[in-house]
Structure formats: structure tokens, C-alpha cells
PDB file of C-alpha atoms in Angstrom:
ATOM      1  CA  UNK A   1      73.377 119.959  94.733  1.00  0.00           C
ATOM      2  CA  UNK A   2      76.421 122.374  94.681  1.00  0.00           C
ATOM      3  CA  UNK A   3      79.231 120.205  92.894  1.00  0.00           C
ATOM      4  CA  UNK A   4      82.590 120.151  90.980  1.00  0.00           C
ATOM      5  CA  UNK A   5      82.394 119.409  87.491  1.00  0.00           C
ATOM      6  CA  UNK A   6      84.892 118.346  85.165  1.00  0.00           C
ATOM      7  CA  UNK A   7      84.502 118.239  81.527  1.00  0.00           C
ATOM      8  CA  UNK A   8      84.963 115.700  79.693  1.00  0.00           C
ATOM      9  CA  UNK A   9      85.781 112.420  81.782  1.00  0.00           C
ATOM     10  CA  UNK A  10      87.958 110.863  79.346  1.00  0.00           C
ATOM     11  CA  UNK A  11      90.280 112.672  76.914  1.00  0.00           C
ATOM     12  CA  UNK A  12      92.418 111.301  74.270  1.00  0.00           C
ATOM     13  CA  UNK A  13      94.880 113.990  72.353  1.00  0.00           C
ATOM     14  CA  UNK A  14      97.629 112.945  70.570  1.00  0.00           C
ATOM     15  CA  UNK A  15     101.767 113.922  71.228  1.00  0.00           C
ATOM     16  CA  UNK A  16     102.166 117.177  70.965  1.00  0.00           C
ATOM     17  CA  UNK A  17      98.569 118.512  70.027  1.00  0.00           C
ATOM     18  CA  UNK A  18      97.249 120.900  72.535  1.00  0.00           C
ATOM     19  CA  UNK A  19      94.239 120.298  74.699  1.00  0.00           C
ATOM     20  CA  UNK A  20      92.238 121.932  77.502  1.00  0.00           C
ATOM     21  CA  UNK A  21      90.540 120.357  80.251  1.00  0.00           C
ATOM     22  CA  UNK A  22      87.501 121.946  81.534  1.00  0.00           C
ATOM     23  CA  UNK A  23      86.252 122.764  85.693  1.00  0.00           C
ATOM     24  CA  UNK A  24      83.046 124.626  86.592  1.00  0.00           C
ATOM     25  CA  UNK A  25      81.874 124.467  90.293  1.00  0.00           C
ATOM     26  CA  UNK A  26      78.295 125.730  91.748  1.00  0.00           C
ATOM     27  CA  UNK A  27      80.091 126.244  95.364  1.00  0.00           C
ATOM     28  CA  UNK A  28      80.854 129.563  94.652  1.00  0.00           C
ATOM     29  CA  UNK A  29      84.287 129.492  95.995  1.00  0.00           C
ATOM     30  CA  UNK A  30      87.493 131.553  95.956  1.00  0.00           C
ATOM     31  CA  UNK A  31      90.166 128.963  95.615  1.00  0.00           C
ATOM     32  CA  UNK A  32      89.805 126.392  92.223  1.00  0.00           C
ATOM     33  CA  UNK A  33      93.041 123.916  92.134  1.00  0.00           C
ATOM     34  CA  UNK A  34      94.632 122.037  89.871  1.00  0.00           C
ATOM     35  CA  UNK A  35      96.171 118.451  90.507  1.00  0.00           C
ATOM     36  CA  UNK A  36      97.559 115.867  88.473  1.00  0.00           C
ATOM     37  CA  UNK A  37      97.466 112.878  89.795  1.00  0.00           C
ATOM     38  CA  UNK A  38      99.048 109.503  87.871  1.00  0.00           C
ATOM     39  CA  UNK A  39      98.539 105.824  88.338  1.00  0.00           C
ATOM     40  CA  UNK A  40      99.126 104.524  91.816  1.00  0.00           C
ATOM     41  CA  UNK A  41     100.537 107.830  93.103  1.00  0.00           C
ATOM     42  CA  UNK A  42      99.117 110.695  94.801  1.00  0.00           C
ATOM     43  CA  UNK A  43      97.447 113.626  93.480  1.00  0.00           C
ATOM     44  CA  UNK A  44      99.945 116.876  93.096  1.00  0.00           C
ATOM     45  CA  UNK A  45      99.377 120.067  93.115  1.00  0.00           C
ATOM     46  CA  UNK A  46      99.803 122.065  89.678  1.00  0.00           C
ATOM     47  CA  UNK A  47      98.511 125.228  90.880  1.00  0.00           C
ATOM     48  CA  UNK A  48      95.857 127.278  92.227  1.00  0.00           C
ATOM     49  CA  UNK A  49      93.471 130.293  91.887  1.00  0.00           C
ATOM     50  CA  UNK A  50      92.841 132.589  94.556  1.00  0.00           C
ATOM     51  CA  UNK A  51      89.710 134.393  92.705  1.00  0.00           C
ATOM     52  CA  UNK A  52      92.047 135.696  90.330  1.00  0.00           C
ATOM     53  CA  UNK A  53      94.778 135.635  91.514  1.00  0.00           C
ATOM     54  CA  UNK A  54      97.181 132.855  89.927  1.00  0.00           C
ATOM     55  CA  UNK A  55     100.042 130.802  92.019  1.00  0.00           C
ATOM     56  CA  UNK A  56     101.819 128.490  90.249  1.00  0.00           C
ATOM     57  CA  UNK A  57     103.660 125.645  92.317  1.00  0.00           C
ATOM     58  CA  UNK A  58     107.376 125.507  91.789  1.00  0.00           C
ATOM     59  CA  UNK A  59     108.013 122.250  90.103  1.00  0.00           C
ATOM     60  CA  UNK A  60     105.131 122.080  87.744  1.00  0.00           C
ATOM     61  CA  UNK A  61     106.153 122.384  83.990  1.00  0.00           C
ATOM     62  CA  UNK A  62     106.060 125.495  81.823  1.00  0.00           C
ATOM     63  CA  UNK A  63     103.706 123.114  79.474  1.00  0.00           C
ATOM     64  CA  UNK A  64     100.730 123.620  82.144  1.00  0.00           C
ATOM     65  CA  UNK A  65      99.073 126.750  82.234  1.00  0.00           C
ATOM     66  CA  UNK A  66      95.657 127.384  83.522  1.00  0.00           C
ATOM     67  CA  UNK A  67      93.048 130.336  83.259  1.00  0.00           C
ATOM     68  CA  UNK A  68      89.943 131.326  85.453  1.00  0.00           C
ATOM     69  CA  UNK A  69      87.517 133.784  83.110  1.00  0.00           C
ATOM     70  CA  UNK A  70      85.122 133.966  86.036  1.00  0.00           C
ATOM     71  CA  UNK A  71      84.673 132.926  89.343  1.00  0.00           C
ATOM     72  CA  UNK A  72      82.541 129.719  88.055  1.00  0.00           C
ATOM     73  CA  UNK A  73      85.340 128.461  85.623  1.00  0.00           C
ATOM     74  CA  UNK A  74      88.686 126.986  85.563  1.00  0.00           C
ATOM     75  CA  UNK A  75      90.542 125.528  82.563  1.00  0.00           C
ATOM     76  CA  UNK A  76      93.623 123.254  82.505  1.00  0.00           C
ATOM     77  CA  UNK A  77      96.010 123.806  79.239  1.00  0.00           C
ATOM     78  CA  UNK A  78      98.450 121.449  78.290  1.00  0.00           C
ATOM     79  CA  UNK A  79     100.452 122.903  75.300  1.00  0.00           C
ATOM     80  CA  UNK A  80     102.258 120.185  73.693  1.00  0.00           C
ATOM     81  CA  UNK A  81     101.367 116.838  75.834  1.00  0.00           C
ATOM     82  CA  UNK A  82     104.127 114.075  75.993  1.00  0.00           C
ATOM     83  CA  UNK A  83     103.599 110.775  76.607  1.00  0.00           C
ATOM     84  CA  UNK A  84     104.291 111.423  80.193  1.00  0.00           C
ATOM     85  CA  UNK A  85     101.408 113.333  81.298  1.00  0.00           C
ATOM     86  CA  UNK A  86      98.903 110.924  80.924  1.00  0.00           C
ATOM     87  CA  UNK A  87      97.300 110.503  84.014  1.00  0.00           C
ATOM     88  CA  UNK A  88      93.943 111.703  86.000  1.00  0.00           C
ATOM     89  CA  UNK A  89      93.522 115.606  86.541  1.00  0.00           C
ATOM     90  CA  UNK A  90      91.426 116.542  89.333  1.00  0.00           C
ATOM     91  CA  UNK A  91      90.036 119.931  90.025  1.00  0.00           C
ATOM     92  CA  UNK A  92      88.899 121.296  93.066  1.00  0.00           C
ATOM     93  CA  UNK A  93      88.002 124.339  95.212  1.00  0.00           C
ATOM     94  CA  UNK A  94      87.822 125.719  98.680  1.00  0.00           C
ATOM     95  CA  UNK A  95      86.175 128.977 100.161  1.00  0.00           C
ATOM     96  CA  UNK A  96      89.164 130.461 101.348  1.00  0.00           C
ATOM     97  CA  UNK A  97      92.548 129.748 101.902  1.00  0.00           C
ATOM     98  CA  UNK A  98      94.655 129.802 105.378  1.00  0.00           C
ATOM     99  CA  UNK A  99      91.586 128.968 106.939  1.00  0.00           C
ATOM    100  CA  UNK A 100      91.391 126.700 109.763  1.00  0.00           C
ATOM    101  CA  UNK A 101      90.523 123.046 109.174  1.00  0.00           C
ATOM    102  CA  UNK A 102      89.776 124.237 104.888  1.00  0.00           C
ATOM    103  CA  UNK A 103      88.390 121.492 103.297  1.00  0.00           C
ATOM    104  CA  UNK A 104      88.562 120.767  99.641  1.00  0.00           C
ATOM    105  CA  UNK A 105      86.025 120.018  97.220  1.00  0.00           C
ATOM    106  CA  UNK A 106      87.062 117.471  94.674  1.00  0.00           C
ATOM    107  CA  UNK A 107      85.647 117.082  91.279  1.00  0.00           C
ATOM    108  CA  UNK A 108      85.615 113.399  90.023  1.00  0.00           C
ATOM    109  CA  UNK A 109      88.809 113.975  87.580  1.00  0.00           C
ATOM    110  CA  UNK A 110      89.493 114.220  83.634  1.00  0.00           C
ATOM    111  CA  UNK A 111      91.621 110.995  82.554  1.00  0.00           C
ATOM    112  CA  UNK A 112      94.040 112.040  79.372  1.00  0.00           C
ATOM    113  CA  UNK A 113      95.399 109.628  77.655  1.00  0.00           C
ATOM    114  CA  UNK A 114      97.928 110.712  74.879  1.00  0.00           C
ATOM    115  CA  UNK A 115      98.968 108.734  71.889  1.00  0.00           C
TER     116      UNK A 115
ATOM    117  CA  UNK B   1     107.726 120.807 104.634  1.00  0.00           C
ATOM    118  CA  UNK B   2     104.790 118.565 105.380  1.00  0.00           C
ATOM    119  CA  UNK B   3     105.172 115.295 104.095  1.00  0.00           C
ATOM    120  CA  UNK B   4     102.846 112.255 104.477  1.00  0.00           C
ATOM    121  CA  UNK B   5     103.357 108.083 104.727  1.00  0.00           C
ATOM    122  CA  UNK B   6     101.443 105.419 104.611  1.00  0.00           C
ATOM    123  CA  UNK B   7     103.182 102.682 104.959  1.00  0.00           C
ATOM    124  CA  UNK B   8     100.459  99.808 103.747  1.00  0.00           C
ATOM    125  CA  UNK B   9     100.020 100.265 100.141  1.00  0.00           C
ATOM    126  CA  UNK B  10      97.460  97.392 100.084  1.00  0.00           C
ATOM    127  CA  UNK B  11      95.312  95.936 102.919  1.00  0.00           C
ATOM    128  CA  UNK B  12      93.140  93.277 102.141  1.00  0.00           C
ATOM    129  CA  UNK B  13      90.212  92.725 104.962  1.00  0.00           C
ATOM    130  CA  UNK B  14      86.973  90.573 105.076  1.00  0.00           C
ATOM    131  CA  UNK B  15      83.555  92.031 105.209  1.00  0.00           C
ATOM    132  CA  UNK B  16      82.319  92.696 108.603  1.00  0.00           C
ATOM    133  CA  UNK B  17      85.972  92.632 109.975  1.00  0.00           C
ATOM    134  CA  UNK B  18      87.943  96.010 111.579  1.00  0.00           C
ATOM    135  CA  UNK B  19      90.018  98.262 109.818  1.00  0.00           C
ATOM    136  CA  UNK B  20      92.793 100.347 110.414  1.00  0.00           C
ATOM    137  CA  UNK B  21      94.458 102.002 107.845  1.00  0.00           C
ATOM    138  CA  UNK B  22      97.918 104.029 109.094  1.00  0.00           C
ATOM    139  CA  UNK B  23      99.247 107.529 108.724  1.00  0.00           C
ATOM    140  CA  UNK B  24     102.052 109.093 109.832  1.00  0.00           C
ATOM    141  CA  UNK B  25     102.527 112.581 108.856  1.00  0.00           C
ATOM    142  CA  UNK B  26     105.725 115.382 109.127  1.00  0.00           C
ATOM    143  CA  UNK B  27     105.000 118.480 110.263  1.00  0.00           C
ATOM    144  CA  UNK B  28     106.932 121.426 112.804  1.00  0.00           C
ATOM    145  CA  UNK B  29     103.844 122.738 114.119  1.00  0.00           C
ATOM    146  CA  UNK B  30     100.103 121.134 114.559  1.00  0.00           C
ATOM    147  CA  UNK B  31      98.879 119.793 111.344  1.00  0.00           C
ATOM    148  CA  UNK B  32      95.712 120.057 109.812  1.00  0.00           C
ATOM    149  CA  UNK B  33      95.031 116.306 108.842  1.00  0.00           C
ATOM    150  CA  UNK B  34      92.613 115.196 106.467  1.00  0.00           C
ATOM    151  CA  UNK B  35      90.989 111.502 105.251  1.00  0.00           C
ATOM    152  CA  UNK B  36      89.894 111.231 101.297  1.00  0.00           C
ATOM    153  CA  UNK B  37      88.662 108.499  99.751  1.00  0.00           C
ATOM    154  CA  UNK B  38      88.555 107.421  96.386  1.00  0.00           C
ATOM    155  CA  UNK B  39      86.301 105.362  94.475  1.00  0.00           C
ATOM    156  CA  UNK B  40      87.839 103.919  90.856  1.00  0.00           C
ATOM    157  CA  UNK B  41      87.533 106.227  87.935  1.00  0.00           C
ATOM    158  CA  UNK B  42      86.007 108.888  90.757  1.00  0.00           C
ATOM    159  CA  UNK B  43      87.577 112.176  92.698  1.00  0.00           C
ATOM    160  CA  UNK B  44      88.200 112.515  96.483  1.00  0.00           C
ATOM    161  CA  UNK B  45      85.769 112.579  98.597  1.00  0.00           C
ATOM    162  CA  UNK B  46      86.658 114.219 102.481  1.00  0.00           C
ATOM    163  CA  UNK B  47      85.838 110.944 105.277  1.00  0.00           C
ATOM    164  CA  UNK B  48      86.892 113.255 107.993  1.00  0.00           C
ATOM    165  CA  UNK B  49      89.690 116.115 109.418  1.00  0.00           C
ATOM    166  CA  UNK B  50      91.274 117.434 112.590  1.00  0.00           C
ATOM    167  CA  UNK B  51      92.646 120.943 113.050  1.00  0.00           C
ATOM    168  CA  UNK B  52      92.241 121.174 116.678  1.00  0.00           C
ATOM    169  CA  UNK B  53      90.537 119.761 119.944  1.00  0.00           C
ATOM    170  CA  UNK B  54      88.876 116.302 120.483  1.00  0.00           C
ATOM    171  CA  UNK B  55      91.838 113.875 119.128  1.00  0.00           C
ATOM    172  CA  UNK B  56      88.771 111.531 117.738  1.00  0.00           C
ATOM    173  CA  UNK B  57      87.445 112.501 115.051  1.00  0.00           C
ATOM    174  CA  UNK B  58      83.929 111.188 113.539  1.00  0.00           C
ATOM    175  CA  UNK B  59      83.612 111.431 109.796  1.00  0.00           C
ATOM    176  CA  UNK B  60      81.229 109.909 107.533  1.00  0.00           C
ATOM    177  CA  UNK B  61      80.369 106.701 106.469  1.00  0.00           C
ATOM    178  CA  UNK B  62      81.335 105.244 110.160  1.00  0.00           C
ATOM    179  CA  UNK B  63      84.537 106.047 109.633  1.00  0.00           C
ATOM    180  CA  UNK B  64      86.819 107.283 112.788  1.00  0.00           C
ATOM    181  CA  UNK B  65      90.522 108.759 113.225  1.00  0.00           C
ATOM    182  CA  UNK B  66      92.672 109.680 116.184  1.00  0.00           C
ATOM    183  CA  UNK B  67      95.067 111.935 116.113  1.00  0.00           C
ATOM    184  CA  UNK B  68      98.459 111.346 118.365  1.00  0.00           C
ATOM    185  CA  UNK B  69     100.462 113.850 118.752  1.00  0.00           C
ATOM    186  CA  UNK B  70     103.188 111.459 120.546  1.00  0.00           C
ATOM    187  CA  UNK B  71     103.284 109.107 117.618  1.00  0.00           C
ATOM    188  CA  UNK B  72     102.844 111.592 114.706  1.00  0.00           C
ATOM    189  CA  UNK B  73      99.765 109.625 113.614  1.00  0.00           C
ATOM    190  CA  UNK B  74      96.298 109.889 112.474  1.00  0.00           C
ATOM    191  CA  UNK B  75      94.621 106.094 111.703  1.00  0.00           C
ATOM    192  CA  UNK B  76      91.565 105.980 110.274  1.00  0.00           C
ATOM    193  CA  UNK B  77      90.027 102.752 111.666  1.00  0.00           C
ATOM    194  CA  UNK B  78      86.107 101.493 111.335  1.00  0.00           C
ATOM    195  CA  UNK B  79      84.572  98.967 113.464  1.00  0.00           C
ATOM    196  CA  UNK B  80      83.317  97.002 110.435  1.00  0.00           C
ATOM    197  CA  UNK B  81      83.653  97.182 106.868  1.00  0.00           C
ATOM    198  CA  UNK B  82      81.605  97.092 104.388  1.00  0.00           C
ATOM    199  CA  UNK B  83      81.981  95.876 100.254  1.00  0.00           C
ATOM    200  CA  UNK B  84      81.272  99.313  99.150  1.00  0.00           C
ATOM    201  CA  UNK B  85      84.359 100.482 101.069  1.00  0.00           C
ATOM    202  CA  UNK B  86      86.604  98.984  98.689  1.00  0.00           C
ATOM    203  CA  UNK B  87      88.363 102.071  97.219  1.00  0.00           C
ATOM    204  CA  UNK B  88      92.041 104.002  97.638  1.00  0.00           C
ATOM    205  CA  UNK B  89      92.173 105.936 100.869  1.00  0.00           C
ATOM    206  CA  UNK B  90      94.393 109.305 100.729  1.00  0.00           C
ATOM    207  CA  UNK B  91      96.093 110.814 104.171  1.00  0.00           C
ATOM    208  CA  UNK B  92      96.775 114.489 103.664  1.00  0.00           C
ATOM    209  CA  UNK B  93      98.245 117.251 105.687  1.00  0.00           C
ATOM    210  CA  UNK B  94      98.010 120.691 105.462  1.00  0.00           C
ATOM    211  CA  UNK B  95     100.203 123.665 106.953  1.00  0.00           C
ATOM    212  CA  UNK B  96      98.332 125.872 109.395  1.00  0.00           C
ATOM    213  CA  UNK B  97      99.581 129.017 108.100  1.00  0.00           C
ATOM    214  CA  UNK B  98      98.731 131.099 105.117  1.00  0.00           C
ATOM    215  CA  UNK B  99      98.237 128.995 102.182  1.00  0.00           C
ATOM    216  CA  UNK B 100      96.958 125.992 103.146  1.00  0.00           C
ATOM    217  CA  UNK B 101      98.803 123.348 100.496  1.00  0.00           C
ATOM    218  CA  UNK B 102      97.509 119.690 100.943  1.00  0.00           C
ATOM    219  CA  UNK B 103     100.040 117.173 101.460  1.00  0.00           C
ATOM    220  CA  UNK B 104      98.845 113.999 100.321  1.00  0.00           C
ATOM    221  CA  UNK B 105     100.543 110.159 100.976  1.00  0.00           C
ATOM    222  CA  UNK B 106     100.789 107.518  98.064  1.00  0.00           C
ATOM    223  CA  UNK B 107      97.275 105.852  99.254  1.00  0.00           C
ATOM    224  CA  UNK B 108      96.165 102.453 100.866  1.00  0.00           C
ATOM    225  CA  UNK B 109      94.508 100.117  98.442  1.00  0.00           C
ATOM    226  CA  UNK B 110      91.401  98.858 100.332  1.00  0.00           C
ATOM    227  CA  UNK B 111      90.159  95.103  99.263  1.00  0.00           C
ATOM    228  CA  UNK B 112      87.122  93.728 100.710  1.00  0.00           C
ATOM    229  CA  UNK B 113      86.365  90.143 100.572  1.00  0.00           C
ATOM    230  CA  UNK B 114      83.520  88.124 100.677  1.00  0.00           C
TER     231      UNK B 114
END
């Protein structure tokens, strides 16, 4: 079945030390997205690939960056993590963008915890 | 800019009973509107959406949602629920112009008991 992955499920990193979380999809679509999403509150956009083209949403935090190598690919960098971005990080992807009615394909999320 | 409420942040229903679950969205121009769900631990998965046409909208899983227009709305209702439909339900809304950015509300809390 064509799917989002996310690699790994869980991740633990501790204040400070840099990690990367991991999204491949088998959809073969343009658009891969980033959201952060903590407990109780709605998933928000980070930012977003259009093939390879990057947009980076206005309020997220220099500490996020994000690089596609490929079309397949998408990876989530926190720099230095603070205690405050512990929470669930869900990729996802789309075909195209400005489409009518687009729908987005969700991934089932990495949860970071940071000590 | 789109924004998205839903006002009941749990709803607790019995198995077999209806449900309704409300959104209310903000938007200048017609909205694309969009139902996730969300098992614990799990990503979204799309119920349904409505970009244009028929304001009743199937989606999967028995689930329905009108759109009104009058009342800046889209429920999502189902005629009876299930145990396995315990999970957080998302409302989104997305612009109809260039890039589509989804909107989401702070999600309903589903309970199901016995």
C-alpha cells in the first residue's frame, strides 16, 4: 500500500543535542509537510516542500530546519531542542498544491521527548 | 485568515447512540473543509471534505458532514457510534487559492461508553 512513514516512532534526545526526524512516502507526491503538533492542541504547520522548493511558515523557529534529498525523503532537524518542543511531529504530503479539494496524507507521527 | 473552532473539547456518547461533533470555521471566500481523525499514538486520517457542490458530504467509516454556508458550519454527525470511534476528531479549513495551508481546530475528544 502507498503510505507515509515516519522514522522512528518514539525519540528521546536530550537539551540541546541535535536530532533528526525521518519521512519517506511511496505516494510519489510533490508537497511533503511538516507539523508539530503538542499535547491537546492542534497540529501546526512548520513548513513545506513543494518538490524542492522550500517555504518556511512565518512563526516557526530558526531551530527547525528541514531538507528533501529526493522526491521520496523528508527530514525534520531540530538543532538544539529545549524542553519545549517535545511534542508529536507529523509528516505528510499532497500531489499538488492550490488544488481543489487537496487532501493530505498523514504519516502516523514521531513523538520526541527531550530530557 | 482561516481560522477554525470547535467548541466541545470532550463529548462523551454511548455506543449505538448519535453523534454530532461541531465546527465552525472563518473564512472570506468558500472554504475547503476537511474531517481528520485521530487514533492515540497514530496520525490523521481524512473521514471526509467539501470544496464544492452537494452540502452533504459522505466520508468513510459512516461518517457524514453538512456544510452551511448560513451558519459557517460543517458537523460531522453519524447515526450510530461505534467503540472503535473513540479517538480525537480534527476540523480543518483550507484557503481556495494558491497554497492551500490547512487550518486545523483544537480537536473534540470522542468517549464511547459501554
Amino acid at each position: 500500500d502507498a503510505m507515509v512513514i515516519q522514522n522512528p516512532r518514539y525519540q528521546v534526545t536530550q537539551f540541546g543535542k541535535p536530532v533528526t526526524l525521518s519521512c519517506s512516502q511511496t505516494l510519489n507526491h510533490n508537497v511533503m509537510y511538516w507539523y508539530q503538533q503538542k499535547s491537546s492542541q492542534a497540529p501546526k504547520l512548520l513548513f513545506h516542500y513543494y518538490d524542492k522548493d522550500f517555504n518556511n511558515e512565518a512563526d516557526t523557529p530558526d531551530n527547525f530546519q528541514s531538507r528533501r534529498p529526493n522526491t521520496s525523503f523528508c527530514f525534520l532537524d531540530i538543532r538544539s531542542p529545549g524542553l519545549g518542543d517535545a511534542a508529536m511531529y507529523l509528516c505528510a504530503t499532497s500531489r499538488d498544491i492550490g488544488r481543489k479539494g487537496e487532501t493530505q496524507y498523514f504519516g502516523p507521527g514521531t513523538r520526541l521527548l527531550v530530557l | 485568515a482561516q481560522s477554525v473552532t470547535q467548541p466541545d473539547i470532550h463529548i462523551t456518547v454511548s455506543e449505538g447512540a448519535s453523534l454530532e461533533l461541531r465546527c465552525n470555521y472563518s473564512y472570506g471566500a468558500t472554504p475547503y473543509l476537511f474531517w481528520y481523525v485521530q487514533s492515540p499514538g497514530q496520525g490523521l486520517q481524512l473521514l471526509l471534505k467539501y470544496f464544492s457542490g452537494d452540502t452533504l458530504v459522505q466520508g468513510i467509516k459512516g461518517f457524514e458532514a453538512e456544510f452551511k454556508r448560513s451558519q459557517s458550519s460543517f458537523n460531522l454527525r453519524k447515526p450510530s457510534v461505534h467503540w472503535s470511534d473513540a479517538a480525537e476528531y480534527f476540523c480543518a479549513v483550507g484557503a481556495n487559492t494558491g497554497f492551500q495551508k490547512l487550518v486545523f481546530g483544537t480537536g473534540t475528544r470522542l468517549l464511547v461508553s459501554p
